[in-house]
Short mmCIF file of C-alpha atoms in Angstrom, two decimals:
data_model
loop_
_atom_site.label_atom_id
_atom_site.label_comp_id
_atom_site.label_asym_id
_atom_site.label_seq_id
_atom_site.Cartn_x
_atom_site.Cartn_y
_atom_site.Cartn_z
CA MET R 1 0.28 -0.05 0.13
CA GLN R 2 3.18 2.10 0.51
CA SER R 3 4.06 2.34 -2.90
CA VAL R 4 0.54 2.96 -4.36
CA ARG R 5 0.40 6.12 -1.74
CA LEU R 6 3.53 7.10 -3.36
CA PHE R 7 2.05 7.00 -6.97
CA HIS R 8 -0.57 8.80 -5.48
CA HIS R 9 1.58 11.51 -4.26
CA PHE R 10 3.56 12.16 -7.41
CA CYS R 11 1.02 12.17 -9.71
CA GLN R 12 -0.93 14.48 -7.54
CA HIS R 13 2.05 16.98 -5.91
CA THR R 14 5.35 15.50 -6.87
CA ALA R 15 4.61 16.07 -10.52
CA TYR R 16 3.54 19.88 -9.80
CA HIS R 17 7.02 20.35 -8.30
CA MET R 18 9.05 19.06 -11.24
CA SER R 19 8.36 21.78 -13.62
CA SER R 20 6.74 25.38 -13.83
CA ASN R 21 5.67 25.09 -17.40
CA PRO R 22 2.37 23.18 -17.91
CA PRO R 23 3.11 21.22 -21.15
CA THR R 24 5.93 19.76 -19.40
CA THR R 25 3.94 19.75 -16.02
CA ASP R 26 1.24 17.19 -18.25
CA LEU R 27 4.53 15.09 -19.43
CA TRP R 28 5.39 14.71 -15.66
CA ARG R 29 1.79 13.88 -14.10
CA LYS R 30 0.48 11.95 -16.95
CA ARG R 31 3.19 10.24 -19.67
CA VAL R 32 6.12 9.24 -16.67
CA PRO R 33 3.55 7.25 -14.54
CA ASP R 34 2.69 5.75 -17.21
CA VAL R 35 6.33 4.49 -18.68
CA ALA R 36 6.98 3.62 -15.04
CA CYS R 37 4.19 1.39 -15.12
CA SER R 38 5.85 -0.36 -17.96
CA HIS R 39 9.32 -0.33 -16.72
CA GLU R 40 10.57 -1.19 -13.17
CA PHE R 41 13.18 0.59 -12.64
CA LEU R 42 11.52 3.53 -13.46
CA MET R 43 8.65 3.02 -10.78
CA HIS R 44 11.01 2.77 -8.06
CA GLY R 45 12.63 5.88 -9.49
CA LEU R 46 9.86 7.62 -9.37
CA LEU R 47 8.61 6.28 -6.39
CA ALA R 48 12.15 7.42 -4.75
CA CYS R 49 11.25 10.81 -6.08
CA SER R 50 8.18 11.13 -4.54
CA ALA R 51 9.00 9.82 -0.93
CA LEU R 52 11.60 12.65 -0.89
CA HIS R 53 9.39 14.84 -1.71
CA TYR R 54 6.92 13.56 0.39
CA ALA R 55 9.70 13.93 3.18
CA ARG R 56 10.48 17.63 2.54
CA THR R 57 6.92 17.99 2.73
CA HIS R 58 6.12 16.44 5.94
CA PRO R 59 8.63 16.91 8.54
CA ALA R 60 7.52 15.31 10.62
CA GLN R 61 7.60 12.36 8.99
CA GLY R 62 10.79 13.19 7.22
CA GLN R 63 12.88 10.37 8.33
CA GLU R 64 10.83 7.87 7.29
CA PHE R 65 10.29 8.76 4.16
CA THR R 66 13.98 9.84 3.63
CA LEU R 67 14.77 5.89 4.61
CA VAL R 68 12.08 4.78 2.00
CA SER R 69 13.75 6.88 -0.70
CA THR R 70 16.23 5.37 -0.07
CA HIS R 71 15.50 2.15 -0.50
CA TYR R 72 13.66 2.61 -3.87
CA GLN R 73 16.50 5.00 -4.87
CA THR R 74 19.29 1.90 -4.49
CA LEU R 75 17.10 -0.76 -6.35
CA ALA R 76 16.76 1.75 -9.31
CA LEU R 77 20.49 2.11 -9.20
CA GLN R 78 21.09 -1.52 -9.18
CA PHE R 79 18.86 -2.20 -12.00
CA PHE R 80 21.18 1.14 -13.44
CA SER R 81 24.61 -0.38 -12.89
CA ASN R 82 23.47 -4.08 -14.04
CA ARG R 83 21.44 -3.20 -17.44
CA LEU R 84 22.73 0.50 -19.05
CA SER R 85 23.89 -1.94 -21.70
CA ASP R 86 20.45 -3.35 -22.49
CA MET R 87 19.43 0.48 -23.50
CA ASN R 88 17.69 0.56 -27.00
CA GLU R 89 14.78 2.24 -28.95
CA ASP R 90 12.62 0.61 -27.24
CA ASN R 91 13.09 2.08 -23.70
CA VAL R 92 15.39 5.26 -23.98
CA GLU R 93 12.88 6.84 -23.08
CA ALA R 94 12.27 5.37 -19.44
CA TYR R 95 16.28 4.77 -19.12
CA PHE R 96 15.62 8.90 -19.91
CA LEU R 97 13.45 9.32 -17.43
CA LEU R 98 15.39 7.56 -15.08
CA ALA R 99 19.02 9.63 -16.02
CA THR R 100 16.55 12.73 -14.72
CA PHE R 101 15.59 11.21 -11.71
CA ILE R 102 18.94 10.16 -10.65
CA PHE R 103 19.28 13.86 -11.01
CA VAL R 104 17.18 15.54 -8.85
CA LEU R 105 17.93 12.40 -5.81
CA ALA R 106 21.52 13.29 -6.28
CA ILE R 107 21.07 16.78 -5.62
CA ALA R 108 17.81 16.57 -3.11
CA THR R 109 19.45 14.06 -1.48
CA ILE R 110 22.74 16.27 -0.42
CA SER R 111 19.84 19.56 0.00
CA ASP R 112 17.82 17.78 2.08
CA PRO R 113 17.35 20.11 5.66
CA LEU R 114 17.00 17.04 8.16
CA ALA R 115 20.41 15.87 6.97
CA ARG R 116 22.29 19.07 7.49
CA GLN R 117 19.89 19.56 10.64
CA ASN R 118 20.98 15.99 12.31
CA LYS R 119 24.67 16.75 10.88
CA SER R 120 24.61 13.47 9.63
CA ALA R 121 25.88 13.86 5.58
CA GLU R 122 29.23 13.26 5.13
CA PRO R 123 32.13 14.02 2.34
CA LYS R 124 31.46 10.77 1.35
CA ASP R 125 27.77 11.12 0.66
CA LEU R 126 28.92 14.64 -1.17
CA ALA R 127 31.73 12.73 -4.02
CA GLN R 128 28.59 9.59 -4.24
CA SER R 129 26.12 12.52 -5.39
CA PHE R 130 28.91 13.47 -7.83
CA VAL R 131 29.31 10.06 -9.08
CA LEU R 132 25.33 9.64 -9.84
CA LEU R 133 25.88 13.08 -11.96
CA GLN R 134 28.75 11.39 -14.06
CA GLY R 135 26.25 8.38 -14.67
CA VAL R 136 23.72 10.35 -15.58
CA LYS R 137 25.40 11.62 -18.24
CA GLY R 138 26.13 8.14 -19.26
CA ILE R 139 22.52 7.10 -20.27
CA LEU R 140 21.35 10.43 -21.10
CA ASP R 141 20.26 10.18 -24.92
CA ALA R 142 19.87 13.48 -27.36
CA LYS R 143 17.65 11.56 -29.29
CA ALA R 144 15.12 11.13 -26.41
CA ALA R 145 15.68 14.49 -25.56
CA GLU R 146 14.01 15.94 -28.52
CA LYS R 147 11.22 12.92 -28.19
CA LEU R 148 10.33 14.24 -25.22
CA GLY R 149 10.79 18.24 -25.92
CA GLN R 150 13.34 18.16 -23.09
CA HIS R 151 16.24 19.88 -25.51
CA ASP R 152 16.57 22.96 -22.71
CA GLY R 153 16.97 23.17 -18.98
CA PRO R 154 19.05 21.67 -16.18
CA LEU R 155 20.00 18.49 -18.22
CA ALA R 156 20.57 20.21 -21.49
CA ALA R 157 24.50 20.86 -20.75
CA MET R 158 24.51 17.28 -20.24
CA LEU R 159 23.11 16.67 -23.18
CA HIS R 160 25.64 18.83 -24.97
CA GLY R 161 28.53 17.56 -23.20
CA THR R 162 31.27 19.48 -21.10
CA ASP R 163 32.89 20.84 -24.13
CA ASP R 164 31.27 24.39 -24.28
CA LEU R 165 33.41 25.03 -20.75
CA ARG R 166 36.14 24.84 -23.14
CA ARG R 167 35.39 27.14 -25.86
CA PRO R 168 37.23 30.70 -25.53
CA ARG R 169 35.24 33.81 -23.14
CA PRO R 170 36.05 36.92 -22.50
CA SER R 171 38.41 37.21 -19.28
CA HIS R 172 36.66 38.17 -16.28
CA VAL R 173 38.78 38.96 -12.91
CA SER R 174 36.41 39.41 -9.90
CA SER R 175 36.94 38.79 -6.58
CA PHE R 176 36.08 35.15 -7.18
CA THR R 177 38.57 34.32 -9.88
CA ARG R 178 41.42 36.23 -7.48
CA ARG R 179 40.05 33.98 -4.48
CA LEU R 180 40.83 30.55 -6.92
CA ASP R 181 43.98 31.89 -7.45
CA ARG R 182 44.79 31.28 -3.80
CA LEU R 183 43.45 28.62 -4.22
CA LEU R 184 45.70 27.06 -6.73
CA GLY R 185 48.81 28.30 -4.34
CA LEU R 186 47.33 26.19 -1.58
CA ALA R 187 46.88 23.46 -4.20
CA ARG R 188 50.38 23.42 -4.95
CA GLU R 189 51.67 22.98 -1.93
CA LEU R 190 50.09 20.06 -1.76
CA GLU R 191 52.74 16.52 -1.47
CA SER R 192 53.45 15.75 -5.20
CA SER R 193 54.31 11.76 -4.59
CA MET R 194 56.98 10.69 -7.31
CA PHE R 195 55.33 7.36 -7.43
CA LEU R 196 52.08 8.45 -9.17
CA ASP R 197 51.75 9.56 -12.48
CA ILE R 198 50.34 13.26 -13.73
CA VAL R 199 46.78 12.04 -13.69
CA ASN R 200 46.42 10.24 -10.37
CA ASN R 201 48.77 12.84 -8.71
CA PRO R 202 46.62 14.60 -6.13
CA GLN R 203 48.09 17.95 -6.50
CA THR R 204 47.29 17.99 -10.19
CA ALA R 205 43.47 16.29 -9.75
CA CYS R 206 43.12 19.67 -7.22
CA ILE R 207 44.53 21.80 -10.19
CA LEU R 208 42.18 20.59 -12.61
CA ALA R 209 38.97 20.68 -10.31
CA LEU R 210 39.94 24.41 -9.47
CA GLU R 211 40.53 25.25 -13.26
CA SER R 212 37.29 23.65 -14.44
CA LEU R 213 35.61 25.55 -11.73
CA ARG R 214 36.63 28.45 -13.03
CA HIS R 215 35.61 27.82 -15.99
CA THR R 216 32.27 26.61 -14.89
CA TYR R 217 32.00 30.27 -13.31
CA TYR R 218 32.70 31.83 -16.64
CA GLY R 219 30.29 30.21 -18.24
CA CYS R 220 27.37 31.15 -15.55
CA ILE R 221 28.09 34.91 -15.65
CA ASP R 222 28.21 34.27 -20.00
CA ALA R 223 25.28 32.67 -19.71
CA ASN R 224 23.57 35.64 -17.90
CA ASN R 225 25.42 38.25 -19.38
CA SER R 226 24.75 36.79 -23.12
CA ALA R 227 20.87 35.60 -22.70
CA SER R 228 18.37 38.43 -23.86
CA PRO R 229 14.96 37.96 -22.49
CA MET R 230 13.01 36.40 -25.20
CA ALA R 231 15.84 34.15 -25.13
CA ALA R 232 15.47 33.29 -21.28
CA ALA R 233 12.16 33.11 -21.40
CA GLY R 234 12.16 29.93 -23.49
CA ALA R 235 15.14 28.50 -21.88
CA ALA R 236 12.28 28.71 -18.58
CA ALA R 237 9.84 27.49 -20.87
CA THR R 238 11.27 24.37 -22.28
CA SER R 239 12.70 23.55 -19.04
CA SER R 240 12.78 19.65 -18.50
CA LEU R 241 12.87 19.84 -14.56
CA GLY R 242 11.81 22.95 -14.02
CA SER R 243 12.54 24.27 -10.63
CA GLY R 244 9.23 25.02 -9.51
CA MET R 245 9.80 28.54 -9.65
CA PRO R 246 7.55 31.16 -11.03
CA GLY R 247 7.88 32.87 -14.49
CA PRO R 248 9.76 35.10 -15.32
CA LEU R 249 10.09 38.05 -13.27
CA GLU R 250 12.69 40.24 -14.50
CA ASP R 251 14.91 40.66 -16.98
CA PRO R 252 18.68 39.08 -17.12
CA ARG R 253 20.91 41.52 -15.61
CA SER R 254 23.76 43.21 -17.71
CA PRO R 255 27.40 42.80 -17.54
CA ALA R 256 27.26 46.83 -16.14
CA ASP R 257 24.58 45.62 -13.47
CA SER R 258 25.94 47.36 -9.64
CA ALA R 259 25.91 44.88 -6.96
CA SER R 260 22.18 45.71 -5.70
CA ASN R 261 20.79 43.79 -8.76
CA ARG R 262 22.42 41.21 -8.65
CA ALA R 263 19.52 39.74 -6.26
CA ALA R 264 17.95 38.95 -10.30
CA TYR R 265 19.44 35.66 -10.04
CA ARG R 266 16.91 34.71 -7.85
CA SER R 267 14.29 34.95 -11.15
CA MET R 268 13.68 32.23 -13.04
CA GLN R 269 15.43 32.85 -15.70
CA ASP R 270 18.91 33.78 -13.95
CA ALA R 271 18.30 30.37 -12.27
CA GLU R 272 17.98 28.46 -15.06
CA GLN R 273 21.21 29.87 -17.45
CA GLY R 274 23.42 29.48 -14.59
CA GLN R 275 22.00 26.54 -13.88
CA ARG R 276 22.81 24.75 -17.27
CA TYR R 277 26.50 25.17 -16.33
CA THR R 278 26.86 25.05 -12.61
CA TRP R 279 25.99 21.38 -12.40
CA LEU R 280 28.51 20.90 -15.63
CA TRP R 281 31.41 20.90 -12.71
CA PRO R 282 31.08 17.60 -11.32
CA LEU R 283 30.85 16.14 -14.73
CA THR R 284 34.53 17.61 -15.35
CA LEU R 285 36.09 16.08 -12.04
CA THR R 286 38.45 13.22 -12.01
CA GLN R 287 37.95 9.86 -9.93
CA VAL R 288 41.17 10.97 -8.04
CA PHE R 289 39.43 14.21 -6.90
CA MET R 290 36.15 12.51 -6.38
CA GLN R 291 38.18 10.30 -4.04
CA LEU R 292 39.79 12.87 -2.50
CA VAL R 293 36.23 14.36 -1.59
CA ASP R 294 35.10 10.59 -0.22
CA SER R 295 38.02 10.66 2.08
CA GLY R 296 37.89 14.01 3.41
CA ASN R 297 40.96 15.53 2.23
CA TYR R 298 41.13 19.48 3.24
CA MET R 299 42.06 20.64 0.15
CA ALA R 300 39.35 18.95 -1.37
CA LEU R 301 36.69 19.78 0.84
CA ILE R 302 37.54 23.87 0.33
CA ILE R 303 37.49 23.77 -3.38
CA VAL R 304 34.23 22.49 -3.22
CA ALA R 305 33.08 24.74 -0.48
CA HIS R 306 33.68 27.67 -3.07
CA TYR R 307 32.00 25.63 -5.58
CA ALA R 308 29.06 25.71 -3.39
CA ALA R 309 29.05 29.93 -3.16
CA MET R 310 29.96 30.18 -6.36
CA ALA R 311 26.66 27.47 -7.09
CA ARG R 312 24.00 28.94 -3.88
CA PRO R 313 22.12 32.11 -6.30
CA TYR R 314 21.73 29.77 -9.51
CA GLU R 315 19.53 27.42 -6.53
CA GLY R 316 16.45 29.23 -6.84
CA PRO R 317 12.96 27.88 -4.51
CA SER R 318 12.85 24.34 -5.88
CA TRP R 319 12.49 21.65 -3.39
CA VAL R 320 15.28 20.37 -5.32
CA THR R 321 17.74 22.58 -5.19
CA LYS R 322 17.14 25.04 -2.31
CA GLY R 323 19.88 24.88 0.71
CA TRP R 324 22.38 22.68 -1.52
CA ALA R 325 25.12 24.97 -0.96
CA GLN R 326 24.31 25.39 3.01
CA SER R 327 24.62 21.79 3.10
CA VAL R 328 27.70 21.35 1.15
CA LEU R 329 28.92 24.06 3.62
CA ALA R 330 27.87 21.87 6.45
CA ILE R 331 29.41 18.85 5.49
CA VAL R 332 33.15 20.55 4.64
CA GLU R 333 32.69 22.60 8.25
CA ASN R 334 31.82 19.67 10.16
CA HIS R 335 35.10 17.39 8.32
CA LEU R 336 37.81 19.59 7.90
CA HIS R 337 40.12 20.04 10.38
CA PRO R 338 39.89 23.39 12.49
CA ASP R 339 43.34 24.23 11.61
CA LYS R 340 41.44 24.66 7.86
CA HIS R 341 38.68 26.15 8.66
CA LYS R 342 40.47 29.58 7.46
CA TRP R 343 40.23 29.04 3.86
CA ILE R 344 36.23 28.45 4.54
CA ALA R 345 35.26 31.54 6.25
CA TRP R 346 35.52 33.15 2.61
CA PRO R 347 32.91 30.71 0.87
CA LYS R 348 30.68 30.76 4.37
CA ARG R 349 30.28 34.20 4.26
CA SER R 350 29.06 34.32 1.00
CA ILE R 351 26.77 31.22 1.15
CA LEU R 352 25.03 32.91 4.66
CA GLU R 353 24.67 35.90 4.02
CA GLU R 354 23.92 35.05 0.44
CA ILE R 355 26.75 37.57 -0.93
CA HIS R 356 27.54 36.97 -4.55
CA VAL R 357 30.96 35.70 -4.93
CA ASP R 358 31.43 39.09 -7.25
CA ASP R 359 30.66 41.29 -4.28
CA MET R 360 32.51 39.46 -1.51
CA PRO R 361 35.64 41.72 -0.20
CA GLU R 362 38.85 40.00 -1.13
CA GLU R 363 39.59 39.06 2.76
CA THR R 364 37.68 37.35 4.77
#
C-alpha cells in the first residue's frame, strides 16, 4: 500500500513541482507514470523521488520517508548499473526519465534540511552525489531528449557535453577569480608523489578541479550576461525539470549591473541559465578528485565549499536545489580540521549572508 500511496503522491503533488511549465507538468503527471508502469526500474526512480518529496513536505515523517526514498533509490541504481547495456530504441525514453530522477535525487539528497540539521551527511555522501551526476551523463540520450521536448533546462548542458566550458570566453577578473588564484597556490603546496603519474596525482587533481571551476564560473556569468529576455523566457518555457519556480520576473542583468541588482539571480530565467553551467562542474571532476572528497581531503573540501558559494545564487526556490549550498558547507565545516577553517571563511560568509561571489571582499 505504501507504493500506491507514493505513486498517488507523485501524480497529485510531486509532478507539479518538477516543472513550472504546464505542458511539461503534464508530461510528469501523465506520461511519466504511464511509462513507469511498464518499466519497473523507472517506477523505483519515481517512488524514490516521490518519497523524498513527501519527506520534505511532511517534516514529522521526514526521517521515515527519507529511508523509504533511499530504499527505492538503491533498487533503481542497482538496475541502472546492471542493465545499462540493455538500452535500446524501445526503452530509451524510460532510461532518459530514470536519468532525470537520478539527477533530482543526487541533488536533493544533499540539500535535505533534515540531514543538515542532524549533521548526518558526510564527505562520502557528497562524493557519491558527484558520481551519480557523472552516471547520469552516461544514460542521457539526445534523441530521447528531443522526443520529450526536453532539450533545455538543467539537463541540457549534460546532453551537449562539457566542451562548451572549454570554448574561449572573455576574461573576467573578479573577487572570485582572485580567490581561485589563492586556492591554486594552496593546492600547489600539496605533496606531489613521485610514485604517481601526473593524472593520478592529488595535486594535479585539485589544480584541474580549480581550473574547471573557473571555466564553470565564466560559463555562468556569460550565460546570464548574453541571454536576452526572449532567450531566457524560452529556456524557462522548455525546462526539463523546471525549478518549481514562478515565471520570468525580470530581465537578466547586464554586465554593468550594480551589486544591488545581483539579486536578479533569484529569478527563474537567471537561475535556469546559470544552472545549465553550474551542474557541469561535477562532470569534469577526475576520479582522483572524487576519491579525495570521499576521504575528506582538506584541499578537496575547500574547493567544494567554494563551488557551493558560486552555485548558491542559481539554486532558486525549488525543493530539489534549495539549501544545497548550505548543506555542502555544513558537510565541509563538520569534517574539515579546525586548522583549515580559515580557508572556508570566505565561502561560508558568501553562502550564509547570501553575498554573490563577485561582491565578496578580497579577504574574509
